[in-house]
mmCIF file of C-alpha atoms in Angstrom:
data_model
loop_
_atom_site.group_PDB
_atom_site.id
_atom_site.type_symbol
_atom_site.label_atom_id
_atom_site.label_comp_id
_atom_site.label_asym_id
_atom_site.label_seq_id
_atom_site.Cartn_x
_atom_site.Cartn_y
_atom_site.Cartn_z
ATOM 1 C CA MET A 1 13.335 -23.995 -15.938
ATOM 2 C CA ASP A 2 14.732 -20.537 -16.625
ATOM 3 C CA GLY A 3 15.178 -18.690 -13.349
ATOM 4 C CA GLU A 4 16.015 -15.292 -14.811
ATOM 5 C CA MET A 5 13.916 -12.298 -13.847
ATOM 6 C CA PRO A 6 11.491 -11.259 -16.567
ATOM 7 C CA GLY A 7 11.747 -7.503 -16.784
ATOM 8 C CA PRO A 8 12.423 -4.705 -19.246
ATOM 9 C CA GLN A 9 15.304 -2.290 -18.957
ATOM 10 C CA SER A 10 14.888 0.428 -16.341
ATOM 11 C CA GLY A 11 17.304 2.717 -18.180
ATOM 12 C CA PRO A 12 19.664 2.840 -21.140
ATOM 13 C CA MET A 13 22.595 1.364 -19.205
ATOM 14 C CA GLU A 14 21.072 -0.726 -16.492
ATOM 15 C CA THR A 15 18.601 -3.579 -16.591
ATOM 16 C CA PHE A 16 15.745 -4.198 -14.200
ATOM 17 C CA GLU A 17 17.441 -7.382 -13.065
ATOM 18 C CA THR A 18 20.845 -5.914 -12.232
ATOM 19 C CA LEU A 19 19.308 -2.993 -10.349
ATOM 20 C CA VAL A 20 17.202 -5.340 -8.226
ATOM 21 C CA ARG A 21 20.116 -7.683 -7.551
ATOM 22 C CA ALA A 22 22.184 -4.760 -6.283
ATOM 23 C CA GLU A 23 19.523 -3.934 -3.681
ATOM 24 C CA PHE A 24 18.099 -7.233 -2.391
ATOM 25 C CA ALA A 25 19.727 -10.356 -1.018
ATOM 26 C CA ALA A 26 17.078 -12.558 0.610
ATOM 27 C CA LYS A 27 18.436 -15.711 2.193
ATOM 28 C CA ASN A 28 15.238 -17.645 1.500
ATOM 29 C CA THR A 29 12.440 -17.890 -1.062
ATOM 30 C CA TYR A 30 10.466 -14.868 0.048
ATOM 31 C CA LEU A 31 6.938 -14.752 -1.390
ATOM 32 C CA ASN A 32 5.249 -12.761 1.365
ATOM 33 C CA THR A 33 5.302 -9.131 0.241
ATOM 34 C CA ALA A 34 1.556 -8.845 0.928
ATOM 35 C CA SER A 35 2.603 -9.056 4.590
ATOM 36 C CA THR A 36 5.914 -7.179 4.545
ATOM 37 C CA GLY A 37 8.150 -6.079 1.709
ATOM 38 C CA LEU A 38 11.896 -6.601 1.781
ATOM 39 C CA LEU A 39 14.056 -3.544 2.404
ATOM 40 C CA PRO A 40 16.521 -2.491 -0.309
ATOM 41 C CA ALA A 41 20.141 -1.986 0.666
ATOM 42 C CA ARG A 42 19.953 1.768 0.057
ATOM 43 C CA ALA A 43 17.149 2.125 2.627
ATOM 44 C CA VAL A 44 19.015 0.024 5.180
ATOM 45 C CA ASP A 45 22.140 2.152 4.695
ATOM 46 C CA ALA A 46 20.163 5.376 5.094
ATOM 47 C CA MET A 47 18.456 4.194 8.275
ATOM 48 C CA ARG A 48 21.773 3.076 9.728
ATOM 49 C CA ALA A 49 23.273 6.484 8.973
ATOM 50 C CA GLY A 50 20.313 8.204 10.627
ATOM 51 C CA VAL A 51 20.571 6.119 13.775
ATOM 52 C CA GLU A 52 24.325 6.632 13.960
ATOM 53 C CA SER A 53 23.947 10.396 13.542
ATOM 54 C CA VAL A 54 21.674 10.538 16.588
ATOM 55 C CA ALA A 55 23.941 8.264 18.581
ATOM 56 C CA ALA A 56 26.820 10.645 17.806
ATOM 57 C CA GLY A 57 24.841 13.686 18.944
ATOM 58 C CA GLN A 58 24.771 15.082 15.411
ATOM 59 C CA PRO A 59 21.273 14.174 14.169
ATOM 60 C CA GLN A 60 20.830 14.595 10.447
ATOM 61 C CA ASP A 61 17.804 16.412 9.022
ATOM 62 C CA MET A 62 15.354 13.555 8.695
ATOM 63 C CA PHE A 63 12.444 15.976 8.260
ATOM 64 C CA ALA A 64 13.922 16.560 4.811
ATOM 65 C CA ASP A 65 13.515 12.819 4.253
ATOM 66 C CA VAL A 66 9.806 13.111 5.061
ATOM 67 C CA GLU A 67 9.389 15.766 2.371
ATOM 68 C CA ALA A 68 11.382 13.745 -0.158
ATOM 69 C CA ALA A 69 9.278 10.657 0.567
ATOM 70 C CA ARG A 70 6.058 12.671 0.279
ATOM 71 C CA ALA A 71 7.151 14.014 -3.107
ATOM 72 C CA ALA A 72 8.178 10.578 -4.376
ATOM 73 C CA PHE A 73 4.870 8.999 -3.357
ATOM 74 C CA ALA A 74 2.988 11.867 -5.003
ATOM 75 C CA ARG A 75 4.828 11.248 -8.268
ATOM 76 C CA LEU A 76 4.115 7.519 -8.092
ATOM 77 C CA VAL A 77 0.343 8.080 -7.792
ATOM 78 C CA GLY A 78 0.189 11.098 -10.085
ATOM 79 C CA VAL A 79 -0.793 14.006 -7.833
ATOM 80 C CA PRO A 80 0.935 17.165 -6.570
ATOM 81 C CA ASP A 81 2.719 16.656 -3.263
ATOM 82 C CA ARG A 82 0.543 19.355 -1.659
ATOM 83 C CA ARG A 83 -2.285 16.797 -1.748
ATOM 84 C CA VAL A 84 -0.338 14.129 0.190
ATOM 85 C CA ALA A 85 -0.289 13.757 3.966
ATOM 86 C CA ALA A 86 2.471 11.725 5.611
ATOM 87 C CA GLY A 87 1.780 9.507 8.593
ATOM 88 C CA ALA A 88 2.117 5.970 9.869
ATOM 89 C CA SER A 89 -1.258 4.219 9.723
ATOM 90 C CA VAL A 90 -4.151 3.626 7.345
ATOM 91 C CA ALA A 91 -6.450 3.166 10.355
ATOM 92 C CA VAL A 92 -5.696 6.726 11.506
ATOM 93 C CA TYR A 93 -6.583 8.101 8.099
ATOM 94 C CA SER A 94 -9.725 5.963 7.891
ATOM 95 C CA GLY A 95 -10.680 7.398 11.273
ATOM 96 C CA LEU A 96 -10.036 10.921 10.034
ATOM 97 C CA ILE A 97 -12.411 10.377 7.114
ATOM 98 C CA ALA A 98 -14.992 8.662 9.330
ATOM 99 C CA ALA A 99 -14.950 11.611 11.733
ATOM 100 C CA SER A 100 -15.725 14.006 8.876
ATOM 101 C CA LEU A 101 -19.021 12.358 7.907
ATOM 102 C CA PRO A 102 -22.350 13.780 9.090
ATOM 103 C CA GLU A 103 -24.601 11.823 11.423
ATOM 104 C CA GLY A 104 -26.624 9.174 9.589
ATOM 105 C CA ALA A 105 -24.346 9.095 6.513
ATOM 106 C CA GLU A 106 -24.259 5.807 4.601
ATOM 107 C CA VAL A 107 -20.861 4.182 4.037
ATOM 108 C CA LEU A 108 -20.573 1.308 1.578
ATOM 109 C CA THR A 109 -17.859 -1.304 2.231
ATOM 110 C CA ALA A 110 -16.825 -4.723 0.911
ATOM 111 C CA GLU A 111 -17.267 -7.968 2.818
ATOM 112 C CA ALA A 112 -14.166 -9.084 4.751
ATOM 113 C CA ASP A 113 -12.129 -6.064 3.683
ATOM 114 C CA PHE A 114 -9.085 -5.218 5.769
ATOM 115 C CA THR A 115 -9.972 -4.044 9.256
ATOM 116 C CA SER A 116 -8.017 -0.776 9.114
ATOM 117 C CA VAL A 117 -10.164 0.316 6.181
ATOM 118 C CA VAL A 118 -13.603 -0.455 7.612
ATOM 119 C CA ASN A 119 -13.458 -0.572 11.402
ATOM 120 C CA PRO A 120 -13.223 3.203 12.032
ATOM 121 C CA PHE A 121 -16.564 3.633 10.267
ATOM 122 C CA HIS A 122 -18.167 1.004 12.512
ATOM 123 C CA MET A 123 -16.860 2.889 15.545
ATOM 124 C CA ARG A 124 -19.076 5.811 14.540
ATOM 125 C CA ARG A 125 -22.317 4.324 15.877
ATOM 126 C CA ASP A 126 -24.314 7.066 14.182
ATOM 127 C CA LEU A 127 -23.221 6.057 10.676
ATOM 128 C CA LYS A 128 -25.009 3.532 8.473
ATOM 129 C CA VAL A 129 -22.383 1.057 7.290
ATOM 130 C CA ARG A 130 -23.593 -1.248 4.514
ATOM 131 C CA THR A 131 -21.481 -4.233 3.459
ATOM 132 C CA VAL A 132 -21.745 -6.104 0.152
ATOM 133 C CA PRO A 133 -19.607 -8.645 -1.751
ATOM 134 C CA LEU A 134 -16.634 -7.026 -3.479
ATOM 135 C CA GLU A 135 -17.957 -7.969 -6.915
ATOM 136 C CA ARG A 136 -21.174 -6.028 -6.252
ATOM 137 C CA ILE A 137 -19.742 -2.876 -4.741
ATOM 138 C CA ALA A 138 -20.047 -0.665 -7.822
ATOM 139 C CA GLU A 139 -23.641 -1.695 -8.541
ATOM 140 C CA SER A 140 -24.511 -1.199 -4.863
ATOM 141 C CA VAL A 141 -23.779 2.532 -4.860
ATOM 142 C CA ARG A 142 -27.134 4.276 -4.647
ATOM 143 C CA PRO A 143 -28.615 7.739 -4.092
ATOM 144 C CA GLY A 144 -27.756 8.766 -0.565
ATOM 145 C CA THR A 145 -24.526 6.739 -0.339
ATOM 146 C CA ALA A 146 -22.108 9.282 1.135
ATOM 147 C CA LEU A 147 -18.888 7.290 0.810
ATOM 148 C CA VAL A 148 -17.533 4.072 -0.646
ATOM 149 C CA ALA A 149 -14.537 2.742 1.311
ATOM 150 C CA VAL A 150 -12.733 -0.226 -0.225
ATOM 151 C CA SER A 151 -9.277 -1.706 -0.799
ATOM 152 C CA ALA A 152 -8.008 -1.597 -4.377
ATOM 153 C CA ALA A 153 -6.660 -5.129 -3.916
ATOM 154 C CA GLN A 154 -7.943 -7.400 -1.204
ATOM 155 C CA SER A 155 -5.422 -8.428 1.438
ATOM 156 C CA ALA A 156 -6.887 -11.902 1.966
ATOM 157 C CA ASP A 157 -6.866 -13.130 -1.610
ATOM 158 C CA GLY A 158 -5.645 -10.462 -4.029
ATOM 159 C CA ARG A 159 -8.980 -9.780 -5.753
ATOM 160 C CA ILE A 160 -8.974 -6.370 -7.437
ATOM 161 C CA VAL A 161 -12.005 -4.109 -7.229
ATOM 162 C CA ASP A 162 -13.492 -2.920 -10.528
ATOM 163 C CA LEU A 163 -12.198 0.626 -10.132
ATOM 164 C CA PRO A 164 -13.538 2.057 -13.431
ATOM 165 C CA ALA A 165 -17.053 0.797 -12.610
ATOM 166 C CA LEU A 166 -16.782 2.156 -9.074
ATOM 167 C CA ARG A 167 -15.671 5.580 -10.318
ATOM 168 C CA GLU A 168 -18.595 5.731 -12.735
ATOM 169 C CA ALA A 169 -21.154 4.695 -10.102
ATOM 170 C CA ALA A 170 -19.780 7.194 -7.602
ATOM 171 C CA ARG A 171 -19.862 9.989 -10.168
ATOM 172 C CA GLU A 172 -23.457 9.149 -11.090
ATOM 173 C CA HIS A 173 -24.665 9.343 -7.483
ATOM 174 C CA GLY A 174 -22.398 12.106 -6.172
ATOM 175 C CA THR A 175 -20.672 9.673 -3.809
ATOM 176 C CA ARG A 176 -17.175 10.218 -2.418
ATOM 177 C CA THR A 177 -14.614 7.443 -2.855
ATOM 178 C CA TYR A 178 -11.980 6.267 -0.383
ATOM 179 C CA ILE A 179 -9.502 3.725 -1.753
ATOM 180 C CA ASP A 180 -6.967 1.900 0.398
ATOM 181 C CA ALA A 181 -4.151 1.098 -2.016
ATOM 182 C CA SER A 182 -1.869 -0.624 0.509
ATOM 183 C CA GLN A 183 -1.909 -3.888 -1.477
ATOM 184 C CA ALA A 184 -1.594 -2.076 -4.797
ATOM 185 C CA THR A 185 0.857 0.847 -4.728
ATOM 186 C CA GLY A 186 4.244 -0.333 -5.926
ATOM 187 C CA TRP A 187 3.046 -2.934 -8.437
ATOM 188 C CA LEU A 188 -0.401 -1.826 -9.681
ATOM 189 C CA PRO A 189 -0.562 1.565 -11.423
ATOM 190 C CA VAL A 190 -2.701 3.832 -9.209
ATOM 191 C CA GLU A 191 -4.177 7.121 -10.422
ATOM 192 C CA ALA A 192 -5.014 8.796 -7.142
ATOM 193 C CA ASP A 193 -6.565 11.800 -8.860
ATOM 194 C CA ALA A 194 -9.517 9.600 -9.864
ATOM 195 C CA TYR A 195 -10.716 9.317 -6.244
ATOM 196 C CA ASP A 196 -11.504 11.620 -3.347
ATOM 197 C CA TYR A 197 -9.190 9.939 -0.853
ATOM 198 C CA VAL A 198 -6.440 7.342 -1.303
ATOM 199 C CA SER A 199 -4.461 5.855 1.587
ATOM 200 C CA SER A 200 -1.565 3.433 1.557
ATOM 201 C CA VAL A 201 0.948 1.968 3.936
ATOM 202 C CA ALA A 202 4.402 1.757 2.407
ATOM 203 C CA PHE A 203 5.956 -1.293 4.102
ATOM 204 C CA LYS A 204 4.545 -3.782 1.620
ATOM 205 C CA TRP A 205 4.854 -3.295 -2.154
ATOM 206 C CA LEU A 206 6.662 0.048 -1.787
ATOM 207 C CA VAL A 207 9.440 -1.787 0.127
ATOM 208 C CA CYS A 208 9.670 0.892 2.826
ATOM 209 C CA PRO A 209 10.241 0.433 6.568
ATOM 210 C CA ARG A 210 7.211 0.111 8.827
ATOM 211 C CA GLY A 211 5.927 3.392 10.199
ATOM 212 C CA VAL A 212 5.285 5.080 6.847
ATOM 213 C CA ALA A 213 1.836 5.720 5.337
ATOM 214 C CA PHE A 214 0.283 8.325 3.067
ATOM 215 C CA LEU A 215 -3.113 9.891 2.446
ATOM 216 C CA VAL A 216 -4.101 11.682 -0.756
ATOM 217 C CA VAL A 217 -6.879 14.259 -0.404
ATOM 218 C CA PRO A 218 -8.636 16.519 -2.945
ATOM 219 C CA GLU A 219 -7.368 19.980 -3.780
ATOM 220 C CA ASP A 220 -10.010 21.450 -1.448
ATOM 221 C CA LEU A 221 -8.814 19.079 1.321
ATOM 222 C CA GLY A 222 -12.047 17.084 1.161
ATOM 223 C CA GLY A 223 -13.851 18.701 4.058
ATOM 224 C CA LEU A 224 -11.649 16.854 6.545
ATOM 225 C CA ASN A 225 -11.161 18.241 10.049
ATOM 226 C CA PRO A 226 -7.554 17.699 11.246
ATOM 227 C CA ILE A 227 -8.681 16.474 14.648
ATOM 228 C CA PHE A 228 -5.324 14.913 15.549
ATOM 229 C CA ALA A 229 -3.244 17.857 14.318
ATOM 230 C CA GLY A 230 -0.053 18.422 16.272
ATOM 231 C CA TRP A 231 2.794 20.824 15.753
ATOM 232 C CA VAL A 232 3.858 19.251 12.441
ATOM 233 C CA ALA A 233 0.454 20.222 11.005
ATOM 234 C CA GLY A 234 1.267 23.931 11.251
ATOM 235 C CA GLU A 235 2.053 26.009 8.199
ATOM 236 C CA HIS A 236 5.261 26.868 10.078
ATOM 237 C CA PRO A 237 5.842 23.774 12.255
ATOM 238 C CA TRP A 238 8.746 25.114 14.299
ATOM 239 C CA ASP A 239 6.607 28.106 15.242
ATOM 240 C CA SER A 240 3.730 25.825 16.255
ATOM 241 C CA CYS A 241 5.277 23.931 19.139
ATOM 242 C CA TYR A 242 3.402 25.600 22.028
ATOM 243 C CA GLY A 243 -0.270 26.230 22.520
ATOM 244 C CA PRO A 244 -2.867 25.849 19.773
ATOM 245 C CA VAL A 245 -1.601 25.839 16.199
ATOM 246 C CA GLU A 246 -2.341 29.339 14.994
ATOM 247 C CA GLU A 247 -2.083 28.599 11.291
ATOM 248 C CA LEU A 248 -2.671 25.109 9.939
ATOM 249 C CA ALA A 249 -0.738 24.033 6.862
ATOM 250 C CA HIS A 250 -2.504 25.180 3.716
ATOM 251 C CA SER A 251 -1.850 21.778 2.118
ATOM 252 C CA ALA A 252 -2.543 18.150 3.041
ATOM 253 C CA ARG A 253 0.351 18.466 5.478
ATOM 254 C CA ARG A 254 -2.250 19.639 8.021
ATOM 255 C CA PHE A 255 -3.178 15.927 8.241
ATOM 256 C CA ASP A 256 0.392 14.754 8.945
ATOM 257 C CA GLU A 257 1.143 12.597 11.945
ATOM 258 C CA SER A 258 4.358 13.272 13.819
ATOM 259 C CA PRO A 259 6.677 11.185 11.632
ATOM 260 C CA SER A 260 8.731 8.123 12.489
ATOM 261 C CA LEU A 261 11.890 9.801 11.308
ATOM 262 C CA PHE A 262 14.163 6.775 11.061
ATOM 263 C CA SER A 263 11.534 5.022 8.938
ATOM 264 C CA TYR A 264 11.228 8.008 6.624
ATOM 265 C CA ALA A 265 15.007 8.215 6.332
ATOM 266 C CA GLY A 266 14.840 4.818 4.664
ATOM 267 C CA ALA A 267 11.522 5.331 2.889
ATOM 268 C CA ARG A 268 12.725 8.145 0.636
ATOM 269 C CA HIS A 269 15.307 5.780 -0.855
ATOM 270 C CA SER A 270 12.881 2.861 -1.194
ATOM 271 C CA LEU A 271 10.451 5.071 -3.078
ATOM 272 C CA GLU A 272 13.231 6.382 -5.298
ATOM 273 C CA LEU A 273 14.023 2.778 -6.217
ATOM 274 C CA ILE A 274 10.416 2.087 -7.216
ATOM 275 C CA GLU A 275 10.546 5.232 -9.370
ATOM 276 C CA GLU A 276 13.784 4.088 -11.007
ATOM 277 C CA LEU A 277 12.356 0.658 -11.811
ATOM 278 C CA GLY A 278 9.007 2.066 -12.946
ATOM 279 C CA VAL A 279 5.648 0.793 -11.717
ATOM 280 C CA ASP A 280 4.722 -0.414 -15.204
ATOM 281 C CA ALA A 281 7.859 -2.575 -15.336
ATOM 282 C CA VAL A 282 7.230 -3.918 -11.827
ATOM 283 C CA HIS A 283 3.615 -4.629 -12.769
ATOM 284 C CA ALA A 284 4.635 -6.679 -15.805
ATOM 285 C CA HIS A 285 7.293 -8.544 -13.823
ATOM 286 C CA ASP A 286 5.013 -9.385 -10.899
ATOM 287 C CA LEU A 287 2.090 -10.525 -13.051
ATOM 288 C CA ALA A 288 4.335 -12.779 -15.143
ATOM 289 C CA LEU A 289 5.384 -14.594 -11.981
ATOM 290 C CA ALA A 290 1.844 -14.773 -10.589
ATOM 291 C CA ASP A 291 0.572 -16.195 -13.871
ATOM 292 C CA ARG A 292 3.398 -18.735 -13.883
ATOM 293 C CA PHE A 293 2.277 -19.860 -10.431
ATOM 294 C CA ARG A 294 -1.378 -20.078 -11.499
ATOM 295 C CA ALA A 295 -0.398 -22.221 -14.477
ATOM 296 C CA GLY A 296 1.664 -24.496 -12.240
ATOM 297 C CA LEU A 297 -1.217 -24.865 -9.785
ATOM 298 C CA ALA A 298 -3.433 -26.121 -12.610
ATOM 299 C CA GLY A 299 -0.892 -28.867 -13.220
ATOM 300 C CA LEU A 300 -1.200 -29.827 -9.555
ATOM 301 C CA GLY A 301 -4.978 -29.920 -9.712
ATOM 302 C CA GLN A 302 -5.329 -26.801 -7.549
ATOM 303 C CA GLU A 303 -7.504 -23.792 -8.335
ATOM 304 C CA PRO A 304 -6.701 -20.413 -6.782
ATOM 305 C CA VAL A 305 -9.258 -17.779 -5.811
ATOM 306 C CA PRO A 306 -10.157 -16.001 -9.070
ATOM 307 C CA ALA A 307 -8.133 -12.769 -9.074
ATOM 308 C CA PRO A 308 -7.143 -12.008 -12.660
ATOM 309 C CA GLY A 309 -4.475 -9.376 -13.037
ATOM 310 C CA SER A 310 -3.304 -9.655 -9.433
ATOM 311 C CA ALA A 311 0.208 -10.203 -8.091
ATOM 312 C CA ILE A 312 -1.365 -11.983 -5.095
ATOM 313 C CA VAL A 313 -2.427 -15.612 -5.527
ATOM 314 C CA SER A 314 -4.513 -17.305 -2.840
ATOM 315 C CA VAL A 315 -5.112 -21.064 -2.877
ATOM 316 C CA PRO A 316 -8.063 -22.422 -0.857
ATOM 317 C CA GLY A 317 -7.404 -25.279 1.506
ATOM 318 C CA LEU A 318 -3.605 -25.076 1.473
ATOM 319 C CA GLY A 319 -3.054 -22.563 4.253
ATOM 320 C CA HIS A 320 -2.195 -25.350 6.673
ATOM 321 C CA ARG A 321 0.992 -25.996 4.693
ATOM 322 C CA GLN A 322 2.473 -22.600 5.589
ATOM 323 C CA PRO A 323 4.575 -23.918 8.537
ATOM 324 C CA GLU A 324 5.924 -26.733 6.379
ATOM 325 C CA LEU A 325 6.842 -24.303 3.615
ATOM 326 C CA SER A 326 8.548 -22.002 6.105
ATOM 327 C CA ARG A 327 10.674 -24.903 7.350
ATOM 328 C CA ALA A 328 11.647 -25.505 3.727
ATOM 329 C CA GLY A 329 12.795 -21.884 3.426
ATOM 330 C CA ILE A 330 9.721 -20.569 1.571
ATOM 331 C CA GLU A 331 7.819 -17.698 3.158
ATOM 332 C CA VAL A 332 4.125 -17.355 2.344
ATOM 333 C CA SER A 333 1.016 -16.595 4.445
ATOM 334 C CA ASP A 334 -1.957 -18.530 5.776
ATOM 335 C CA ARG A 335 -5.021 -16.302 5.406
ATOM 336 C CA ALA A 336 -8.428 -17.728 6.326
ATOM 337 C CA GLY A 337 -7.239 -21.231 5.436
ATOM 338 C CA ASN A 338 -5.842 -20.097 2.093
ATOM 339 C CA LEU A 339 -2.200 -20.219 1.105
ATOM 340 C CA ARG A 340 -1.345 -16.695 -0.026
ATOM 341 C CA ALA A 341 1.697 -16.092 -2.216
ATOM 342 C CA ALA A 342 2.703 -12.590 -3.281
ATOM 343 C CA PHE A 343 5.128 -12.034 -6.152
ATOM 344 C CA HIS A 344 7.207 -8.876 -6.319
ATOM 345 C CA LEU A 345 10.151 -7.269 -8.043
ATOM 346 C CA TYR A 346 12.839 -9.267 -6.215
ATOM 347 C CA ASN A 347 11.260 -12.645 -7.045
ATOM 348 C CA THR A 348 12.230 -14.865 -9.964
ATOM 349 C CA ALA A 349 10.775 -17.719 -11.964
ATOM 350 C CA ALA A 350 13.014 -20.007 -9.894
ATOM 351 C CA ASP A 351 11.165 -18.865 -6.760
ATOM 352 C CA VAL A 352 7.836 -19.816 -8.337
ATOM 353 C CA ASP A 353 9.148 -23.212 -9.373
ATOM 354 C CA ARG A 354 10.587 -23.847 -5.914
ATOM 355 C CA LEU A 355 7.167 -23.234 -4.352
ATOM 356 C CA LEU A 356 5.438 -25.476 -6.869
ATOM 357 C CA ASP A 357 8.003 -28.246 -6.320
ATOM 358 C CA VAL A 358 7.445 -28.291 -2.565
ATOM 359 C CA LEU A 359 3.664 -28.139 -2.958
ATOM 360 C CA SER A 360 3.786 -31.111 -5.320
ATOM 361 C CA ASP A 361 5.496 -33.314 -2.731
#
């Protein structure tokens, strides 16, 4: 079978395929982006340069990298960078939102959603957390629901929430929306302006180093109290190093965590690569591979969890084969007994066929 990468041109002189090949060189069949994305060469080079600059006693300005990464993420999700906070953890941002809710507020969540999204709300014992199946989350919004918190794409099996229906239900009932896009940003077009809050780690589909995460807030900052604000949350950070911060940042930067600078040194370049390729092009590429895998599974008599339009394919009952596949040089995940394969920009049709061949044995 043809192993070439399906993908449109990313520019007039350079194809999607050649750009990707210049940046990635996996030594195995890597189909595990839903766990960790591969790092492009440009990010690795930038991180190495940052580490070496510190070792030499001449540290480069990696705070500039934080701002460049913030701006790139903002462009990718379609909001001004003043609405984006830079941190390291979705759980921290979920906790920030949970802390802002009044006593007795109802929070609607999806069954078996990722822990970092839902657990901080359960830690507020005075909140009413209601959990429903993902397919029913939009219809379950009701008068008095203060917040819906849900992943755009489910980590366990790739199912995508009906975002248009959720937006409409939330608008009808005056409910705020909190979307974790960690399994979506980078391959699924995300319009962050359509929601109150959007969080995302960047080490998966955005192919950034670990230690990078973002939070999008409304223009009015969403009524959030920056309870973990440190010096970087000041309008003038270098004047906010001692004592209470006298003037918080007027933008979402007031919700920044002290950044993992080496990670951000690489992240700005990873995000630039995603911009160069284009999320729409990545989306088409990833879905073509996922659909190829689904078609091949049918030939093997296997039926994946229904997740139309997802780059993540989860196959019930095959999770136990993950160690065997790893020994064969194919990296996938075992999630709740399911074999989870995730197809991203650096994968090819040959990778799909390799997985199907080993599964057929």
